[in-house]
mmCIF file of C-alpha atoms and ligand atoms in Angstrom:
data_model
loop_
_atom_site.group_PDB
_atom_site.id
_atom_site.type_symbol
_atom_site.label_atom_id
_atom_site.label_comp_id
_atom_site.label_asym_id
_atom_site.label_seq_id
_atom_site.Cartn_x
_atom_site.Cartn_y
_atom_site.Cartn_z
ATOM 1 C CA MET A 401 161.697 60.707 153.944
ATOM 2 C CA ILE A 402 158.716 60.712 151.757
ATOM 3 C CA ASN A 403 157.234 62.938 154.258
ATOM 4 C CA HIS A 404 159.943 65.302 153.870
ATOM 5 C CA PRO A 405 158.381 68.901 153.489
ATOM 6 C CA ILE A 406 160.412 69.470 150.380
ATOM 7 C CA TYR A 407 159.101 66.181 148.755
ATOM 8 C CA GLU A 408 155.623 67.553 149.190
ATOM 9 C CA LYS A 409 156.566 71.031 147.598
ATOM 10 C CA LEU A 410 158.596 69.252 144.905
ATOM 11 C CA ILE A 411 155.535 67.247 143.582
ATOM 12 C CA GLU A 412 153.487 70.502 143.412
ATOM 13 C CA ILE A 413 156.321 71.659 140.988
ATOM 14 C CA THR A 414 156.740 68.480 138.667
ATOM 15 C CA ASN A 415 155.288 65.009 138.131
ATOM 16 C CA LYS A 416 155.584 62.812 141.175
ATOM 17 C CA GLN A 417 157.538 60.290 139.063
ATOM 18 C CA ASN A 418 160.170 62.987 138.619
ATOM 19 C CA VAL A 419 160.882 63.100 142.486
ATOM 20 C CA MET A 420 162.812 60.333 143.807
ATOM 21 C CA VAL A 421 163.430 59.856 147.683
ATOM 22 C CA ASP A 422 166.690 58.065 148.835
ATOM 23 C CA GLU A 423 167.725 57.230 145.259
ATOM 24 C CA LEU A 424 170.945 55.497 144.979
ATOM 25 C CA LEU A 425 173.328 57.610 142.874
ATOM 26 C CA SER A 426 175.515 54.916 141.553
ATOM 27 C CA ASN A 427 172.367 54.007 139.239
ATOM 28 C CA HIS A 428 172.845 57.597 137.783
ATOM 29 C CA THR A 429 176.532 57.986 137.404
ATOM 30 C CA TYR A 430 178.771 56.935 134.680
ATOM 31 C CA THR A 431 181.355 55.865 137.288
ATOM 32 C CA ARG A 432 178.506 53.615 138.953
ATOM 33 C CA LEU A 433 179.778 55.102 142.211
ATOM 34 C CA GLY A 434 177.707 57.100 144.854
ATOM 35 C CA GLY A 435 175.602 56.521 147.754
ATOM 36 C CA LYS A 436 172.060 57.901 148.147
ATOM 37 C CA ALA A 437 170.444 61.364 147.447
ATOM 38 C CA ASP A 438 167.905 62.493 149.924
ATOM 39 C CA ILE A 439 165.974 63.559 146.745
ATOM 40 C CA LEU A 440 166.731 63.156 143.267
ATOM 41 C CA VAL A 441 164.658 65.415 140.871
ATOM 42 C CA THR A 442 164.513 65.132 137.044
ATOM 43 C CA PRO A 443 162.332 68.146 135.971
ATOM 44 C CA GLU A 444 160.966 68.243 132.456
ATOM 45 C CA THR A 445 160.640 71.893 131.735
ATOM 46 C CA TYR A 446 162.703 75.092 132.107
ATOM 47 C CA GLU A 447 160.000 76.485 134.401
ATOM 48 C CA GLU A 448 160.158 73.417 136.614
ATOM 49 C CA VAL A 449 163.859 74.017 136.927
ATOM 50 C CA GLN A 450 163.486 77.650 137.894
ATOM 51 C CA ALA A 451 160.794 76.802 140.434
ATOM 52 C CA ILE A 452 163.092 74.200 141.932
ATOM 53 C CA VAL A 453 165.860 76.498 142.369
ATOM 54 C CA LYS A 454 163.662 79.007 143.899
ATOM 55 C CA LEU A 455 162.131 76.492 146.276
ATOM 56 C CA ALA A 456 165.595 75.234 147.288
ATOM 57 C CA ASN A 457 166.584 78.887 147.984
ATOM 58 C CA SER A 458 163.546 79.816 150.000
ATOM 59 C CA GLU A 459 163.685 76.737 152.087
ATOM 60 C CA MET A 460 167.426 76.804 152.424
ATOM 61 C CA VAL A 461 167.916 73.171 151.260
ATOM 62 C CA ALA A 462 171.271 72.227 149.805
ATOM 63 C CA PHE A 463 171.043 71.895 145.996
ATOM 64 C CA THR A 464 173.523 69.745 143.801
ATOM 65 C CA LEU A 465 173.544 69.499 140.010
ATOM 66 C CA LEU A 466 174.353 66.002 138.473
ATOM 67 C CA GLY A 467 174.995 65.632 134.733
ATOM 68 C CA ASN A 468 175.960 62.177 133.477
ATOM 69 C CA GLY A 469 178.398 61.573 136.353
ATOM 70 C CA SER A 470 181.319 61.010 134.049
ATOM 71 C CA ASN A 471 183.717 63.686 135.479
ATOM 72 C CA LEU A 472 182.878 63.263 139.188
ATOM 73 C CA ILE A 473 182.971 61.050 141.945
ATOM 74 C CA VAL A 474 180.045 60.828 144.462
ATOM 75 C CA LYS A 475 180.996 59.565 147.847
ATOM 76 C CA ASP A 476 179.390 56.569 149.504
ATOM 77 C CA GLY A 477 177.496 58.507 151.897
ATOM 78 C CA GLY A 478 175.604 60.210 149.093
ATOM 79 C CA ILE A 479 174.321 63.775 149.006
ATOM 80 C CA ARG A 480 172.104 65.629 151.310
ATOM 81 C CA GLY A 481 169.236 67.834 150.178
ATOM 82 C CA ILE A 482 168.035 68.012 146.575
ATOM 83 C CA VAL A 483 170.107 66.540 143.490
ATOM 84 C CA MET A 484 168.905 67.606 140.213
ATOM 85 C CA ASN A 485 169.428 65.794 136.956
ATOM 86 C CA LEU A 486 168.404 67.287 133.692
ATOM 87 C CA LYS A 487 168.194 64.084 131.600
ATOM 88 C CA LYS A 488 164.628 64.605 130.705
ATOM 89 C CA LEU A 489 165.716 67.956 129.034
ATOM 90 C CA SER A 490 167.393 65.922 126.267
ATOM 91 C CA SER A 491 165.779 67.328 122.922
ATOM 92 C CA ILE A 492 168.057 67.816 119.999
ATOM 93 C CA GLN A 493 166.737 69.941 117.114
ATOM 94 C CA THR A 494 168.578 70.774 113.873
ATOM 95 C CA THR A 495 167.628 73.730 111.570
ATOM 96 C CA SER A 496 169.889 74.497 108.709
ATOM 97 C CA ASN A 497 173.397 74.577 109.964
ATOM 98 C CA THR A 498 172.378 75.053 113.824
ATOM 99 C CA ILE A 499 171.783 72.446 116.509
ATOM 100 C CA VAL A 500 169.978 73.126 119.560
ATOM 101 C CA ALA A 501 170.351 70.589 122.305
ATOM 102 C CA GLY A 502 168.830 70.315 125.760
ATOM 103 C CA SER A 503 171.498 70.266 128.530
ATOM 104 C CA GLY A 504 170.492 66.569 129.438
ATOM 105 C CA ALA A 505 171.275 65.285 125.978
ATOM 106 C CA ARG A 506 174.433 63.223 125.564
ATOM 107 C CA ILE A 507 177.002 65.189 123.746
ATOM 108 C CA ILE A 508 177.665 61.724 121.908
ATOM 109 C CA ASP A 509 174.222 62.022 120.462
ATOM 110 C CA VAL A 510 174.530 65.635 119.359
ATOM 111 C CA SER A 511 177.647 64.740 117.571
ATOM 112 C CA ARG A 512 175.706 61.584 115.833
ATOM 113 C CA GLU A 513 172.857 63.987 115.061
ATOM 114 C CA ALA A 514 175.383 66.381 113.443
ATOM 115 C CA LEU A 515 176.703 63.493 111.205
ATOM 116 C CA GLU A 516 173.153 62.420 110.152
ATOM 117 C CA ARG A 517 172.425 66.082 109.160
ATOM 118 C CA ARG A 518 175.799 66.254 107.388
ATOM 119 C CA LEU A 519 177.170 68.989 109.664
ATOM 120 C CA SER A 520 180.857 69.188 110.582
ATOM 121 C CA GLY A 521 182.270 70.663 113.808
ATOM 122 C CA LEU A 522 181.240 68.281 116.435
ATOM 123 C CA GLU A 523 183.312 65.203 115.319
ATOM 124 C CA PHE A 524 185.521 65.567 118.311
ATOM 125 C CA ALA A 525 182.814 64.993 120.826
ATOM 126 C CA CYS A 526 181.761 61.670 119.475
ATOM 127 C CA GLY A 527 183.474 59.738 122.246
ATOM 128 C CA ILE A 528 182.873 62.099 125.225
ATOM 129 C CA PRO A 529 180.451 60.324 127.639
ATOM 130 C CA GLY A 530 179.016 63.514 129.281
ATOM 131 C CA SER A 531 175.727 65.542 129.058
ATOM 132 C CA VAL A 532 175.691 68.901 127.157
ATOM 133 C CA GLY A 533 175.492 70.616 130.467
ATOM 134 C CA GLY A 534 178.507 68.883 131.611
ATOM 135 C CA ALA A 535 180.371 69.518 128.439
ATOM 136 C CA LEU A 536 179.660 73.333 128.582
ATOM 137 C CA PHE A 537 180.706 73.403 132.320
ATOM 138 C CA MET A 538 184.098 72.485 131.593
ATOM 139 C CA ASN A 539 184.544 73.333 127.952
ATOM 140 C CA ALA A 540 185.064 69.757 127.052
ATOM 141 C CA GLY A 541 187.416 68.912 124.219
ATOM 142 C CA ALA A 542 189.383 66.130 122.433
ATOM 143 C CA TYR A 543 191.740 65.802 119.508
ATOM 144 C CA GLY A 544 192.186 69.531 118.862
ATOM 145 C CA GLY A 545 188.315 70.443 119.082
ATOM 146 C CA GLU A 546 186.473 72.044 121.962
ATOM 147 C CA ILE A 547 182.882 73.105 122.905
ATOM 148 C CA LYS A 548 183.717 76.816 122.560
ATOM 149 C CA ASP A 549 184.675 76.338 118.970
ATOM 150 C CA VAL A 550 181.077 75.444 117.987
ATOM 151 C CA LEU A 551 179.071 76.957 120.679
ATOM 152 C CA VAL A 552 177.129 80.137 119.838
ATOM 153 C CA SER A 553 174.877 80.620 122.955
ATOM 154 C CA THR A 554 173.252 79.040 125.856
ATOM 155 C CA LYS A 555 170.201 79.288 127.972
ATOM 156 C CA VAL A 556 170.986 79.125 131.760
ATOM 157 C CA VAL A 557 169.187 79.621 135.156
ATOM 158 C CA ASP A 558 171.057 81.739 137.537
ATOM 159 C CA PRO A 559 171.367 80.928 141.250
ATOM 160 C CA GLU A 560 168.163 83.124 141.793
ATOM 161 C CA GLY A 561 166.143 80.979 139.350
ATOM 162 C CA ASN A 562 166.142 83.650 136.437
ATOM 163 C CA LEU A 563 166.369 82.409 132.978
ATOM 164 C CA LEU A 564 169.199 84.030 130.899
ATOM 165 C CA THR A 565 170.255 83.667 127.318
ATOM 166 C CA LEU A 566 174.025 84.103 126.987
ATOM 167 C CA PRO A 567 176.278 84.342 124.044
ATOM 168 C CA VAL A 568 179.504 82.149 124.248
ATOM 169 C CA GLU A 569 181.832 84.972 124.970
ATOM 170 C CA GLU A 570 179.958 85.649 128.412
ATOM 171 C CA LEU A 571 181.016 82.075 129.475
ATOM 172 C CA GLU A 572 184.831 82.935 129.466
ATOM 173 C CA MET A 573 185.588 79.407 128.205
ATOM 174 C CA ASP A 574 189.238 78.475 128.069
ATOM 175 C CA TYR A 575 191.045 75.141 128.324
ATOM 176 C CA ARG A 576 188.724 72.828 130.121
ATOM 177 C CA THR A 577 187.054 75.630 132.116
ATOM 178 C CA SER A 578 184.232 78.292 131.868
ATOM 179 C CA ASN A 579 182.845 80.622 134.502
ATOM 180 C CA ILE A 580 179.696 78.344 134.762
ATOM 181 C CA PRO A 581 181.049 76.922 138.278
ATOM 182 C CA GLU A 582 181.811 80.435 139.462
ATOM 183 C CA LYS A 583 178.488 81.931 138.409
ATOM 184 C CA LYS A 584 176.601 78.813 139.474
ATOM 185 C CA TYR A 585 174.503 78.650 136.348
ATOM 186 C CA ILE A 586 172.592 75.800 135.450
ATOM 187 C CA VAL A 587 172.680 75.042 131.661
ATOM 188 C CA LEU A 588 169.368 74.412 130.175
ATOM 189 C CA GLU A 589 170.139 74.320 126.599
ATOM 190 C CA ALA A 590 172.977 74.959 124.132
ATOM 191 C CA THR A 591 173.015 76.352 120.445
ATOM 192 C CA PHE A 592 175.839 74.984 118.244
ATOM 193 C CA ALA A 593 176.692 76.465 114.807
ATOM 194 C CA LEU A 594 178.096 73.861 112.367
ATOM 195 C CA GLN A 595 179.457 73.792 108.867
ATOM 196 C CA PRO A 596 177.903 71.952 106.103
ATOM 197 C CA GLY A 597 179.981 68.837 105.133
ATOM 198 C CA GLU A 598 180.102 65.358 103.486
ATOM 199 C CA TYR A 599 178.625 62.429 105.183
ATOM 200 C CA GLU A 600 181.432 60.159 104.417
ATOM 201 C CA GLN A 601 184.284 62.730 105.369
ATOM 202 C CA ILE A 602 182.614 63.421 108.863
ATOM 203 C CA LYS A 603 182.010 59.734 109.504
ATOM 204 C CA GLU A 604 185.558 59.017 108.624
ATOM 205 C CA VAL A 605 186.973 61.401 111.200
ATOM 206 C CA MET A 606 184.467 59.991 113.721
ATOM 207 C CA ASP A 607 185.358 56.423 112.987
ATOM 208 C CA ASP A 608 189.135 57.359 113.311
ATOM 209 C CA LEU A 609 188.656 59.053 116.710
ATOM 210 C CA THR A 610 186.550 56.349 117.982
ATOM 211 C CA PHE A 611 189.324 53.744 117.025
ATOM 212 C CA LYS A 612 191.952 55.784 118.741
ATOM 213 C CA ARG A 613 189.763 55.970 121.750
ATOM 214 C CA GLU A 614 188.704 52.306 121.982
ATOM 215 C CA SER A 615 192.425 51.259 121.390
ATOM 216 C CA LYS A 616 193.713 53.471 123.992
ATOM 217 C CA GLN A 617 191.101 53.875 126.774
ATOM 218 C CA PRO A 618 189.350 51.214 128.947
ATOM 219 C CA LEU A 619 185.900 51.927 127.752
ATOM 220 C CA GLU A 620 184.733 48.519 128.737
ATOM 221 C CA TYR A 621 184.804 49.626 132.512
ATOM 222 C CA PRO A 622 182.938 52.461 134.321
ATOM 223 C CA SER A 623 185.428 55.372 134.946
ATOM 224 C CA CYS A 624 185.627 59.055 135.449
ATOM 225 C CA GLY A 625 188.016 59.329 132.370
ATOM 226 C CA SER A 626 191.397 60.958 133.034
ATOM 227 C CA VAL A 627 191.543 61.293 136.777
ATOM 228 C CA PHE A 628 194.467 63.875 136.871
ATOM 229 C CA LYS A 629 195.309 67.163 134.995
ATOM 230 C CA ARG A 630 198.443 67.246 133.015
ATOM 231 C CA PRO A 631 201.178 68.387 135.244
ATOM 232 C CA PRO A 632 203.462 71.151 133.537
ATOM 233 C CA GLY A 633 206.266 69.338 131.745
ATOM 234 C CA TYR A 634 205.011 65.793 132.184
ATOM 235 C CA PHE A 635 202.102 63.433 131.305
ATOM 236 C CA ALA A 636 200.393 62.047 134.301
ATOM 237 C CA GLY A 637 199.779 58.559 132.531
ATOM 238 C CA LYS A 638 203.527 58.162 132.023
ATOM 239 C CA LEU A 639 204.357 59.131 135.484
ATOM 240 C CA ILE A 640 201.838 56.558 136.687
ATOM 241 C CA GLN A 641 203.144 54.107 134.396
ATOM 242 C CA ASP A 642 206.789 54.679 135.335
ATOM 243 C CA SER A 643 205.758 54.275 138.984
ATOM 244 C CA ALA A 644 204.804 50.611 138.165
ATOM 245 C CA LEU A 645 201.272 51.427 139.321
ATOM 246 C CA GLN A 646 199.353 50.078 136.355
ATOM 247 C CA GLY A 647 197.142 47.159 137.536
ATOM 248 C CA LYS A 648 197.352 48.310 141.186
ATOM 249 C CA GLN A 649 193.989 47.550 142.845
ATOM 250 C CA ILE A 650 192.227 48.665 145.880
ATOM 251 C CA GLY A 651 188.859 46.767 146.416
ATOM 252 C CA GLY A 652 187.089 46.946 143.102
ATOM 253 C CA ALA A 653 188.964 49.957 141.775
ATOM 254 C CA GLN A 654 192.084 49.504 139.587
ATOM 255 C CA VAL A 655 194.671 51.739 137.844
ATOM 256 C CA SER A 656 193.772 50.774 134.279
ATOM 257 C CA LEU A 657 196.086 48.326 132.447
ATOM 258 C CA LYS A 658 195.216 49.933 129.149
ATOM 259 C CA HIS A 659 195.520 53.691 130.093
ATOM 260 C CA ALA A 660 197.458 54.580 133.289
ATOM 261 C CA GLY A 661 195.726 57.861 133.536
ATOM 262 C CA PHE A 662 192.453 55.995 134.009
ATOM 263 C CA ILE A 663 191.170 54.482 137.282
ATOM 264 C CA VAL A 664 188.335 51.930 136.476
ATOM 265 C CA ASN A 665 185.511 50.660 138.419
ATOM 266 C CA LYS A 666 186.535 47.085 137.652
ATOM 267 C CA ASP A 667 184.512 45.214 140.142
ATOM 268 C CA GLY A 668 181.801 47.076 142.135
ATOM 269 C CA ALA A 669 184.144 49.497 143.661
ATOM 270 C CA THR A 670 182.880 51.777 146.497
ATOM 271 C CA ALA A 671 183.806 55.562 146.230
ATOM 272 C CA SER A 672 186.116 55.182 149.166
ATOM 273 C CA GLU A 673 188.056 52.525 147.502
ATOM 274 C CA TYR A 674 188.220 54.559 144.302
ATOM 275 C CA ILE A 675 189.378 57.669 146.153
ATOM 276 C CA ALA A 676 191.944 55.758 148.260
ATOM 277 C CA LEU A 677 193.505 54.509 145.170
ATOM 278 C CA ILE A 678 193.583 58.209 143.901
ATOM 279 C CA HIS A 679 195.557 59.051 146.904
ATOM 280 C CA HIS A 680 198.011 56.112 146.636
ATOM 281 C CA VAL A 681 198.650 57.139 142.975
ATOM 282 C CA GLN A 682 199.256 60.707 144.071
ATOM 283 C CA LYS A 683 201.507 59.858 147.057
ATOM 284 C CA THR A 684 203.536 57.233 145.016
ATOM 285 C CA VAL A 685 204.195 59.638 142.107
ATOM 286 C CA ASP A 686 205.052 62.403 144.533
ATOM 287 C CA GLU A 687 207.613 59.948 146.402
ATOM 288 C CA LYS A 688 209.092 58.634 142.986
ATOM 289 C CA PHE A 689 209.245 61.996 140.922
ATOM 290 C CA GLY A 690 208.477 64.852 143.277
ATOM 291 C CA VAL A 691 205.544 65.576 141.030
ATOM 292 C CA LYS A 692 202.178 66.495 142.722
ATOM 293 C CA LEU A 693 199.418 65.294 140.704
ATOM 294 C CA GLU A 694 196.273 67.522 140.780
ATOM 295 C CA ARG A 695 192.964 65.922 140.369
ATOM 296 C CA GLU A 696 190.959 66.814 137.466
ATOM 297 C CA VAL A 697 187.708 65.111 138.651
ATOM 298 C CA LYS A 698 185.540 66.501 141.254
ATOM 299 C CA ILE A 699 184.784 64.520 144.492
ATOM 300 C CA ILE A 700 181.289 65.409 145.936
ATOM 301 C CA GLY A 701 178.993 64.281 148.738
ATOM 302 C CA GLU A 702 179.680 62.507 152.094
ATOM 303 C CA ASP A 703 181.380 59.703 153.602
ATOM 304 C CA ALA A 704 179.468 56.626 154.386
HETATM 305 C C1 FAD B 1272 185.825 57.187 129.176
HETATM 306 C C2 FAD B 1272 185.818 58.775 129.340
HETATM 307 C C3 FAD B 1272 186.475 59.475 128.424
HETATM 308 C C4 FAD B 1272 186.465 61.097 128.630
HETATM 309 N N1 FAD B 1272 186.912 61.585 127.618
HETATM 310 C C5 FAD B 1272 186.796 63.029 127.723
HETATM 311 C C6 FAD B 1272 187.404 63.808 126.677
HETATM 312 O O1 FAD B 1272 187.982 63.376 125.649
HETATM 313 N N2 FAD B 1272 187.422 65.293 126.840
HETATM 314 C C7 FAD B 1272 186.775 65.880 127.863
HETATM 315 O O2 FAD B 1272 186.698 67.051 127.987
HETATM 316 N N3 FAD B 1272 186.328 65.158 128.920
HETATM 317 C C8 FAD B 1272 186.285 63.828 128.820
HETATM 318 N N4 FAD B 1272 185.727 63.064 129.715
HETATM 319 C C9 FAD B 1272 185.284 63.679 131.101
HETATM 320 C C10 FAD B 1272 183.665 63.980 131.017
HETATM 321 O O3 FAD B 1272 182.974 62.980 130.048
HETATM 322 C C11 FAD B 1272 183.392 65.358 130.600
HETATM 323 O O4 FAD B 1272 184.100 66.254 131.444
HETATM 324 C C12 FAD B 1272 181.930 65.746 130.584
HETATM 325 O O5 FAD B 1272 181.683 66.940 129.952
HETATM 326 C C13 FAD B 1272 181.423 65.695 131.835
HETATM 327 O O6 FAD B 1272 179.808 65.716 131.697
HETATM 328 P P1 FAD B 1272 178.794 65.024 132.722
HETATM 329 O O7 FAD B 1272 177.520 65.349 132.220
HETATM 330 O O8 FAD B 1272 179.078 63.716 132.921
HETATM 331 O O9 FAD B 1272 179.098 65.917 134.010
HETATM 332 P P2 FAD B 1272 179.169 65.478 135.547
HETATM 333 O O10 FAD B 1272 180.284 64.569 135.757
HETATM 334 O O11 FAD B 1272 177.837 64.921 135.947
HETATM 335 O O12 FAD B 1272 179.443 66.703 136.225
HETATM 336 C C14 FAD B 1272 180.576 67.510 136.129
HETATM 337 C C15 FAD B 1272 180.288 69.085 136.585
HETATM 338 O O13 FAD B 1272 179.477 69.609 135.668
HETATM 339 C C16 FAD B 1272 178.282 70.262 136.249
HETATM 340 N N5 FAD B 1272 177.004 70.157 135.480
HETATM 341 C C17 FAD B 1272 176.545 68.955 134.997
HETATM 342 N N6 FAD B 1272 175.455 69.289 134.310
HETATM 343 C C18 FAD B 1272 175.223 70.684 134.461
HETATM 344 C C19 FAD B 1272 174.387 71.638 133.890
HETATM 345 N N7 FAD B 1272 173.530 71.201 133.185
HETATM 346 N N8 FAD B 1272 174.667 72.929 134.020
HETATM 347 C C20 FAD B 1272 175.730 73.371 134.858
HETATM 348 N N9 FAD B 1272 176.613 72.345 135.412
HETATM 349 C C21 FAD B 1272 176.369 71.058 134.980
HETATM 350 C C22 FAD B 1272 178.059 69.344 137.582
HETATM 351 O O14 FAD B 1272 177.452 70.019 138.635
HETATM 352 C C23 FAD B 1272 179.571 69.061 137.990
HETATM 353 O O15 FAD B 1272 180.138 69.806 138.692
HETATM 354 C C24 FAD B 1272 185.733 61.624 129.726
HETATM 355 C C25 FAD B 1272 185.268 60.849 130.664
HETATM 356 C C26 FAD B 1272 185.190 59.357 130.580
HETATM 357 C C27 FAD B 1272 184.555 58.562 131.636
#
């Protein structure tokens, strides 16, 4: 694979150390699931991202973007072609009331930076384990706050490799959605506008939200967060609980005992075990209550 023609071309674009061949993706996903990527590339500049997109286009090689892997399941057979991860674009810069964050920065770290700079508005994000890019992709939110409340603009690369600066209005953000998937934008950075606040007050809110999360969510295990969307008129977690599914385990994957809406990677689960458990939950809830649970998390890649 190291002789793959794409490998040779990629190391002309970015440092050799940023191009990994046959890289196990479970080492790069929050869920700890996923087989090998043919090539995992971690560019360091916007120009490199543009050049890689153009290369994938001209060579007609499949191209997949991976954030922190906290809202998707990569299958055990991994991903063919190029997988790009922007964790090296992770700078966080603050000027006055504005924070500019690279798409690979963790949104938790941006929230912490806001606290240190005594800026209010990102408290809600203090426990969301995704990257800035992943957070924009789905307009992440929690406890009444969401990305679109604080986002001013973003720099993205379009599918042709052009660099664009877009105001938040152009992302058509709504409840846990944006047009980023449809437009196939790659988020490079985000500019957030925050309000001056008091350190102690901001910290109190963050501590309170962290306490709520830690008491309700199984943060001690890898997971992909809430697996299912909220079905109209119901709560997914309650339906799962009432179906006596809490604690149900397939291989190393388990319906969390702490929060029925979560499936945890309790003990070295494979993606196929995790996905089998998702299907089992969907089938059982449908049989008991006639409610079809729709997945919130994405499943990508190939079977082993
Ligand atoms: C314990 C736990 C708690 C969670 N709590 C919340 C919560 O309170 N609120 C909430 O909204 N979510 C929550 N999540 C889900 C998840 O953290 C968010 O959806 C997060 O925004 C996903 O970001 P990511 O970087 O992990 O994206 P990934 O899972 O890696 O990717 C998700 C999608 O985003 C795309 N993407 C990633 N980076 C970029 C980029 N730079 N440009 C364009 N597209 C990109 C990917 O291609 C993929 O399609 C939780 C998850 C866990 C495990």
